[in-house]
Tab-separated table of C-alpha atoms in Angstrom:
chain	number	residue	atom	x	y	z
A	1	MET	CA	106.889	129.228	116.521
A	2	ASN	CA	107.313	128.726	112.788
A	3	ILE	CA	105.001	128.090	109.872
A	4	VAL	CA	105.372	124.324	110.172
A	5	GLU	CA	104.722	124.239	113.894
A	6	ARG	CA	101.680	126.223	113.568
A	7	ALA	CA	100.382	124.007	110.605
A	8	LEU	CA	100.979	120.716	112.560
A	9	ARG	CA	99.328	122.091	115.762
A	10	LYS	CA	96.415	123.190	113.741
A	11	LEU	CA	96.433	119.673	111.952
A	12	ARG	CA	96.553	117.822	115.165
A	13	ARG	CA	93.607	119.984	116.744
A	14	PHE	CA	91.643	119.146	113.708
A	15	VAL	CA	92.305	115.424	114.213
A	16	TYR	CA	91.591	115.574	117.703
A	17	SER	CA	88.236	117.216	117.253
A	18	ALA	CA	87.095	115.200	114.405
A	19	TYR	CA	87.723	112.034	116.508
A	20	PHE	CA	85.947	113.611	119.555
A	21	ASN	CA	82.954	115.009	117.515
A	22	PHE	CA	81.948	111.818	115.611
A	23	ARG	CA	82.582	109.664	118.656
A	24	VAL	CA	79.982	111.452	121.078
A	25	LEU	CA	77.604	113.121	118.517
A	26	PRO	CA	75.219	111.988	115.971
A	27	LEU	CA	76.406	112.342	112.362
A	28	TYR	CA	74.062	115.570	111.696
A	29	GLN	CA	75.471	117.373	114.774
A	30	ALA	CA	79.195	115.815	114.368
A	31	VAL	CA	79.557	117.396	110.885
A	32	LYS	CA	79.117	121.062	112.448
A	33	MET	CA	82.189	120.345	114.458
A	34	PRO	CA	80.958	122.132	117.793
A	35	PHE	CA	83.621	120.653	119.757
A	36	CYS	CA	87.492	121.967	119.462
A	37	CYS	CA	89.977	119.500	121.154
A	38	HIS	CA	93.445	120.825	122.151
A	39	VAL	CA	94.367	117.411	123.543
A	40	TRP	CA	93.837	113.947	122.818
A	41	PRO	CA	90.383	112.831	124.397
A	42	THR	CA	89.915	109.691	126.213
A	43	ILE	CA	86.558	108.545	125.723
A	44	SER	CA	84.764	105.619	127.258
A	45	GLY	CA	82.965	103.122	125.103
A	46	TYR	CA	79.495	104.557	126.631
A	47	ARG	CA	77.546	107.247	124.208
A	48	GLY	CA	75.112	109.105	126.172
A	49	THR	CA	73.391	112.102	124.970
A	50	VAL	CA	74.847	115.567	124.048
A	51	LYS	CA	72.543	118.206	123.586
A	52	PHE	CA	72.941	122.006	122.510
A	53	ASP	CA	70.094	124.131	123.759
A	54	CYS	CA	71.221	127.530	122.073
A	55	PRO	CA	69.884	129.308	119.102
A	56	LYS	CA	72.836	128.073	116.763
A	57	ILE	CA	75.545	125.315	116.945
A	58	LYS	CA	78.819	127.118	116.027
A	59	ARG	CA	81.847	125.479	114.833
A	60	TYR	CA	84.116	125.014	118.008
A	61	MET	CA	81.787	126.851	120.304
A	62	VAL	CA	83.076	124.197	122.980
A	63	GLN	CA	86.826	124.581	123.659
A	64	LEU	CA	88.077	121.145	125.250
A	65	GLY	CA	91.760	121.525	126.858
A	66	ASN	CA	92.612	125.071	125.674
A	67	GLN	CA	92.650	126.325	129.287
A	68	ARG	CA	96.254	125.262	130.791
A	69	THR	CA	98.198	125.617	133.754
A	70	PRO	CA	102.130	124.961	134.033
A	71	ILE	CA	101.312	123.305	137.367
A	72	LEU	CA	99.376	120.424	135.975
A	73	PRO	CA	100.695	117.883	133.165
A	74	GLN	CA	99.455	118.358	129.692
A	75	ARG	CA	97.253	115.149	129.444
A	76	SER	CA	94.196	114.013	127.921
A	77	LEU	CA	90.647	115.180	128.728
A	78	VAL	CA	88.561	111.942	130.016
A	79	TRP	CA	85.010	112.025	129.119
A	80	THR	CA	82.498	109.365	130.205
A	81	ASN	CA	78.764	109.990	129.375
A	82	ARG	CA	76.156	107.552	130.372
A	83	GLY	CA	73.550	110.218	130.914
A	84	THR	CA	72.880	113.733	129.237
A	85	ILE	CA	75.239	116.635	128.819
A	86	VAL	CA	73.672	119.971	127.821
A	87	PHE	CA	75.504	122.849	126.386
A	88	LYS	CA	73.681	126.365	126.469
A	89	GLY	CA	76.252	128.293	124.488
A	90	LYS	CA	80.062	128.603	124.590
A	91	SER	CA	82.307	126.762	127.132
A	92	HIS	CA	85.838	126.445	127.722
A	93	ILE	CA	87.026	123.265	129.717
A	94	GLY	CA	90.701	122.594	130.523
A	95	HIS	CA	93.066	119.984	129.990
A	96	HIS	CA	93.577	117.222	132.471
A	97	THR	CA	89.810	117.339	133.129
A	98	LEU	CA	87.498	114.390	134.162
A	99	ILE	CA	83.912	114.742	133.105
A	100	GLN	CA	81.820	111.729	134.299
A	101	VAL	CA	78.127	111.552	133.848
A	102	ARG	CA	76.575	108.131	135.265
A	103	LYS	CA	73.372	106.616	133.880
A	104	ASN	CA	70.534	108.739	133.961
A	105	GLY	CA	72.742	111.726	135.047
A	106	TYR	CA	72.202	115.203	134.059
A	107	LEU	CA	74.926	117.730	133.671
A	108	GLU	CA	74.277	121.248	132.139
A	109	PHE	CA	76.984	123.931	131.066
A	110	GLY	CA	75.297	127.356	130.858
A	111	ASN	CA	76.681	129.998	128.314
A	112	GLN	CA	80.159	131.420	128.916
A	113	VAL	CA	81.276	128.658	131.527
A	114	GLY	CA	84.766	128.452	131.861
A	115	LEU	CA	86.552	125.537	133.763
A	116	ASN	CA	90.426	125.517	134.259
A	117	SER	CA	92.903	122.682	134.224
A	118	GLY	CA	92.453	119.601	136.477
A	119	CYS	CA	88.728	120.042	137.366
A	120	ARG	CA	86.854	116.885	138.001
A	121	ILE	CA	83.047	116.460	137.688
A	122	VAL	CA	81.025	113.238	138.700
A	123	CYS	CA	77.469	113.506	138.228
A	124	GLN	CA	75.173	110.477	139.180
A	125	GLN	CA	71.976	112.865	139.480
A	126	LYS	CA	72.145	116.396	138.475
A	127	ILE	CA	75.028	119.150	138.337
A	128	ILE	CA	74.056	122.598	137.032
A	129	PHE	CA	76.463	125.273	135.993
A	130	ARG	CA	74.520	128.457	135.091
A	131	SER	CA	75.870	131.323	132.679
A	132	LYS	CA	79.150	132.476	133.322
A	133	VAL	CA	80.538	130.344	135.934
A	134	ARG	CA	84.266	130.439	136.403
A	135	ALA	CA	86.509	127.700	138.071
A	136	SER	CA	90.263	127.568	138.561
A	137	TRP	CA	92.250	124.736	138.648
A	138	ASP	CA	91.965	121.281	140.683
A	139	CYS	CA	88.333	121.755	141.525
A	140	GLN	CA	86.093	118.978	142.394
A	141	PHE	CA	82.209	118.734	141.865
A	142	TYR	CA	80.822	115.656	143.162
A	143	ASP	CA	76.836	115.274	143.575
A	144	THR	CA	77.261	111.847	145.274
A	145	ASN	CA	79.087	110.090	148.398
A	146	PHE	CA	79.962	107.262	145.791
A	147	HIS	CA	79.273	104.704	148.788
A	148	PRO	CA	76.048	104.190	150.668
A	149	LEU	CA	75.984	105.319	154.530
A	150	ILE	CA	73.995	103.673	157.234
A	151	ASP	CA	72.808	106.178	160.276
A	152	MET	CA	73.517	103.954	162.908
A	153	LEU	CA	70.677	105.218	165.156
A	154	THR	CA	67.973	104.699	162.836
A	155	ASN	CA	69.414	101.992	160.514
A	156	LYS	CA	68.275	103.897	157.653
A	157	GLN	CA	70.616	104.684	154.631
A	158	ILE	CA	71.526	108.401	154.212
A	159	ARG	CA	70.676	109.658	150.720
A	160	MET	CA	73.741	109.102	148.573
A	161	CYS	CA	73.091	111.783	145.939
A	162	SER	CA	71.880	115.469	145.792
A	163	PRO	CA	71.945	117.757	142.854
A	164	ILE	CA	74.405	120.829	142.688
A	165	VAL	CA	73.379	123.896	141.257
A	166	ILE	CA	75.850	126.837	140.605
A	167	GLY	CA	74.432	130.361	140.081
A	168	GLU	CA	75.219	133.052	137.480
A	169	ASN	CA	78.413	134.769	137.534
A	170	VAL	CA	79.932	132.653	140.440
A	171	TRP	CA	83.774	132.638	140.823
A	172	ILE	CA	85.501	129.517	142.376
A	173	GLY	CA	88.974	129.647	143.282
A	174	HIS	CA	91.510	126.874	142.976
A	175	ASN	CA	91.468	123.467	145.035
A	176	VAL	CA	87.701	123.957	146.009
A	177	ILE	CA	85.448	120.921	146.747
A	178	ILE	CA	81.936	121.370	145.744
A	179	SER	CA	79.910	118.460	147.799
A	180	LYS	CA	76.326	116.811	146.867
A	181	GLY	CA	73.428	119.111	147.469
A	182	VAL	CA	75.518	122.505	147.411
A	183	LYS	CA	73.422	125.420	145.701
A	184	LEU	CA	75.280	128.926	145.388
A	185	ALA	CA	73.306	132.134	144.647
A	186	SER	CA	74.540	134.215	141.712
A	187	GLY	CA	77.745	136.282	141.991
A	188	ILE	CA	79.063	134.135	144.997
A	189	ILE	CA	83.008	134.229	145.278
A	190	VAL	CA	84.299	130.683	146.648
A	191	SER	CA	87.854	131.429	148.298
A	192	SER	CA	90.592	128.896	147.164
A	193	GLY	CA	90.906	125.609	149.201
A	194	SER	CA	87.209	125.796	150.666
A	195	VAL	CA	85.125	122.684	151.237
A	196	VAL	CA	81.715	123.791	150.123
A	197	LYS	CA	78.439	121.975	151.752
A	198	GLY	CA	74.968	123.159	152.075
A	199	ILE	CA	72.864	125.851	150.360
A	200	PHE	CA	74.140	129.800	150.332
A	201	ARG	CA	71.402	132.053	149.267
A	202	THR	CA	73.045	135.398	149.707
A	203	PRO	CA	74.297	136.939	146.381
A	204	ASN	CA	77.470	138.382	145.901
A	205	CYS	CA	79.285	137.345	149.008
A	206	ILE	CA	82.482	135.775	149.699
A	207	ILE	CA	82.438	132.283	151.324
A	208	SER	CA	85.681	130.484	152.691
A	209	GLY	CA	86.811	127.663	154.755
A	210	ASN	CA	86.242	123.846	155.587
A	211	PRO	CA	83.323	123.809	155.802
A	212	ALA	CA	82.861	126.917	153.901
A	213	VAL	CA	80.923	130.032	155.791
A	214	LYS	CA	80.227	133.555	154.714
A	215	VAL	CA	83.289	135.891	155.270
A	216	GLY	CA	81.989	138.971	153.183
A	217	GLU	CA	79.200	140.494	151.123
A	218	GLY	CA	78.916	143.219	148.298
A	219	TYR	CA	81.867	141.596	145.948
A	220	ARG	CA	81.249	140.765	142.291
A	221	ALA	CA	83.856	139.249	139.844
A	222	GLU	CA	84.241	140.382	136.505
A	223	PHE	CA	85.298	138.225	133.489
A	224	PRO	CA	85.414	139.029	129.778
A	225	ASP	CA	83.287	136.658	127.494
A	226	PHE	CA	85.012	134.072	125.328
């Protein structure tokens, strides 16, 4: 890559980032440029709340679209926020990712959270990623069924939403689906292609399958800091 190409890439990144920061943040935060956009961000007309619960807001502390994989198209990041999104430190979120927080929803990213390309997050109630959560490409996190279901025996509506909590140092392989109500203890490793439902309280174990079950214990994933 020659000097001109590098300069154009930096200029393009600055334009994308400035557009995103000033669209989703109040002016006093936007001027600090905490978001760095490597792809063009598609932003809905809604403007929910974005908070930074960390000692200091740093320039480009949240990277959007920098995590890339050649198996997915290099498309924009889709951002729809009608609720509250909280960042507790640095985060890396890949390109071709959907983040949708519905009215009154709460989405939290702990420090050192990394989501690879093609992840989809739909938060109607609450989704929490604790510190150092890492997820591979094409993972889905949905805290809702999207549509109401009726129990035909009792004629009562099944609860449509339930919070998701992903513990610290959790590693999630590619093509994993995290369903509503999932709670994962710290250090869990989720095998690729798994469909996770329910609560897993054993730390440092491996879960796998559809639905996912515990298949091993005594393992730990190691990732360098950003």
